[in-house]
GROMACS .gro file of C-alpha atoms in nm:
model
  129
    1UNK     CA    1  -1.178   5.088 -14.973
    2UNK     CA    2  -1.014   4.908 -15.266
    3UNK     CA    3  -1.338   4.872 -15.462
    4UNK     CA    4  -1.359   5.243 -15.555
    5UNK     CA    5  -0.998   5.232 -15.673
    6UNK     CA    6  -1.071   4.928 -15.887
    7UNK     CA    7  -1.381   5.096 -16.027
    8UNK     CA    8  -1.187   5.410 -16.108
    9UNK     CA    9  -0.905   5.209 -16.259
   10UNK     CA   10  -1.151   5.020 -16.478
   11UNK     CA   11  -1.304   5.349 -16.593
   12UNK     CA   12  -0.953   5.479 -16.657
   13UNK     CA   13  -0.872   5.176 -16.868
   14UNK     CA   14  -1.198   5.216 -17.053
   15UNK     CA   15  -1.113   5.580 -17.118
   16UNK     CA   16  -0.771   5.475 -17.237
   17UNK     CA   17  -0.903   5.210 -17.469
   18UNK     CA   18  -1.186   5.425 -17.595
   19UNK     CA   19  -0.979   5.731 -17.666
   20UNK     CA   20  -0.626   5.608 -17.651
   21UNK     CA   21  -0.457   5.938 -17.706
   22UNK     CA   22  -0.543   6.242 -17.495
   23UNK     CA   23  -0.593   6.328 -17.131
   24UNK     CA   24  -0.864   6.573 -17.021
   25UNK     CA   25  -1.044   6.561 -17.355
   26UNK     CA   26  -1.032   6.182 -17.350
   27UNK     CA   27  -1.173   6.163 -17.000
   28UNK     CA   28  -1.477   6.370 -17.095
   29UNK     CA   29  -1.521   6.190 -17.424
   30UNK     CA   30  -1.479   5.847 -17.264
   31UNK     CA   31  -1.791   5.898 -17.057
   32UNK     CA   32  -1.981   5.996 -17.372
   33UNK     CA   33  -1.827   5.722 -17.583
   34UNK     CA   34  -1.919   5.432 -17.357
   35UNK     CA   35  -2.280   5.511 -17.451
   36UNK     CA   36  -2.199   5.505 -17.824
   37UNK     CA   37  -2.195   5.216 -18.066
   38UNK     CA   38  -1.871   5.029 -18.134
   39UNK     CA   39  -1.868   5.188 -18.479
   40UNK     CA   40  -1.890   5.538 -18.331
   41UNK     CA   41  -1.614   5.463 -18.081
   42UNK     CA   42  -1.390   5.317 -18.351
   43UNK     CA   43  -1.446   5.619 -18.574
   44UNK     CA   44  -1.354   5.853 -18.287
   45UNK     CA   45  -1.039   5.653 -18.206
   46UNK     CA   46  -0.929   5.646 -18.567
   47UNK     CA   47  -0.978   6.019 -18.608
   48UNK     CA   48  -0.779   6.089 -18.290
   49UNK     CA   49  -0.497   5.865 -18.408
   50UNK     CA   50  -0.504   6.015 -18.756
   51UNK     CA   51  -0.460   6.367 -18.626
   52UNK     CA   52  -0.227   6.299 -18.333
   53UNK     CA   53   0.000   6.052 -18.512
   54UNK     CA   54  -0.019   6.187 -18.868
   55UNK     CA   55  -0.133   5.859 -19.018
   56UNK     CA   56  -0.104   5.814 -19.393
   57UNK     CA   57  -0.402   5.683 -19.592
   58UNK     CA   58  -0.283   5.321 -19.584
   59UNK     CA   59  -0.224   5.331 -19.209
   60UNK     CA   60  -0.559   5.495 -19.151
   61UNK     CA   61  -0.747   5.222 -19.335
   62UNK     CA   62  -0.566   4.952 -19.136
   63UNK     CA   63  -0.622   5.136 -18.808
   64UNK     CA   64  -0.994   5.172 -18.885
   65UNK     CA   65  -1.023   4.794 -18.911
   66UNK     CA   66  -0.828   4.736 -18.589
   67UNK     CA   67  -1.024   4.997 -18.394
   68UNK     CA   68  -1.359   4.860 -18.510
   69UNK     CA   69  -1.258   4.503 -18.433
   70UNK     CA   70  -1.156   4.593 -18.078
   71UNK     CA   71  -1.448   4.830 -18.020
   72UNK     CA   72  -1.675   4.534 -18.092
   73UNK     CA   73  -1.474   4.313 -17.857
   74UNK     CA   74  -1.490   4.575 -17.580
   75UNK     CA   75  -1.869   4.608 -17.611
   76UNK     CA   76  -1.956   4.297 -17.404
   77UNK     CA   77  -1.706   4.402 -17.137
   78UNK     CA   78  -1.857   4.748 -17.114
   79UNK     CA   79  -2.207   4.607 -17.079
   80UNK     CA   80  -2.115   4.308 -16.863
   81UNK     CA   81  -2.240   4.261 -16.511
   82UNK     CA   82  -1.926   4.063 -16.422
   83UNK     CA   83  -1.718   4.185 -16.132
   84UNK     CA   84  -1.509   4.495 -16.185
   85UNK     CA   85  -1.192   4.292 -16.145
   86UNK     CA   86  -1.303   4.044 -16.412
   87UNK     CA   87  -1.392   4.325 -16.652
   88UNK     CA   88  -1.065   4.501 -16.578
   89UNK     CA   89  -0.863   4.186 -16.655
   90UNK     CA   90  -1.057   4.128 -16.977
   91UNK     CA   91  -1.007   4.489 -17.085
   92UNK     CA   92  -0.634   4.476 -17.006
   93UNK     CA   93  -0.596   4.160 -17.212
   94UNK     CA   94  -0.779   4.313 -17.507
   95UNK     CA   95  -0.580   4.635 -17.484
   96UNK     CA   96  -0.250   4.444 -17.493
   97UNK     CA   97  -0.362   4.253 -17.802
   98UNK     CA   98  -0.476   4.574 -17.968
   99UNK     CA   99  -0.147   4.746 -17.892
  100UNK     CA  100   0.041   4.460 -18.060
  101UNK     CA  101  -0.167   4.503 -18.375
  102UNK     CA  102  -0.125   4.879 -18.372
  103UNK     CA  103   0.250   4.844 -18.335
  104UNK     CA  104   0.263   4.655 -18.666
  105UNK     CA  105   0.093   4.945 -18.845
  106UNK     CA  106   0.261   5.244 -18.681
  107UNK     CA  107   0.613   5.355 -18.753
  108UNK     CA  108   0.852   5.325 -18.459
  109UNK     CA  109   0.816   5.699 -18.394
  110UNK     CA  110   0.436   5.686 -18.411
  111UNK     CA  111   0.420   5.393 -18.172
  112UNK     CA  112   0.652   5.569 -17.930
  113UNK     CA  113   0.426   5.875 -17.944
  114UNK     CA  114   0.119   5.652 -17.895
  115UNK     CA  115   0.278   5.498 -17.585
  116UNK     CA  116   0.356   5.845 -17.446
  117UNK     CA  117  -0.007   5.947 -17.487
  118UNK     CA  118  -0.120   5.631 -17.310
  119UNK     CA  119   0.122   5.684 -17.022
  120UNK     CA  120   0.014   6.048 -16.984
  121UNK     CA  121  -0.349   5.941 -16.971
  122UNK     CA  122  -0.280   5.665 -16.719
  123UNK     CA  123  -0.087   5.909 -16.502
  124UNK     CA  124  -0.362   6.171 -16.518
  125UNK     CA  125  -0.628   5.916 -16.432
  126UNK     CA  126  -0.429   5.757 -16.149
  127UNK     CA  127  -0.383   6.101 -15.994
  128UNK     CA  128  -0.760   6.140 -15.986
  129UNK     CA  129  -0.819   5.803 -15.817
   0.00000   0.00000   0.00000
């Protein structure tokens, strides 16, 4: 019975990494976005962050680069036939690295808001598991 939970948790992490910022909207978009190119996913993430976190132009350009870099790194994980646990661990590792980079670009308030969005999404997705 643990396999479905792991599958759902991996999908939740994917939704989190793909959207990063909202709950119900992100869940629906995550399913669509995993079929998009890394460039399309990065553009979506950047736009969500721009609007939700009120990024300035300099931050937005830096965030675009980070999001594209990690969208490309997530691509092989998304398409991998490795075990769900392996993909989950890889995705978690990438997400932690991405969060560190984002923290350097965001203000303290923006990063705190970003973390709140992530926690809300995790909570919403865990409730559905």
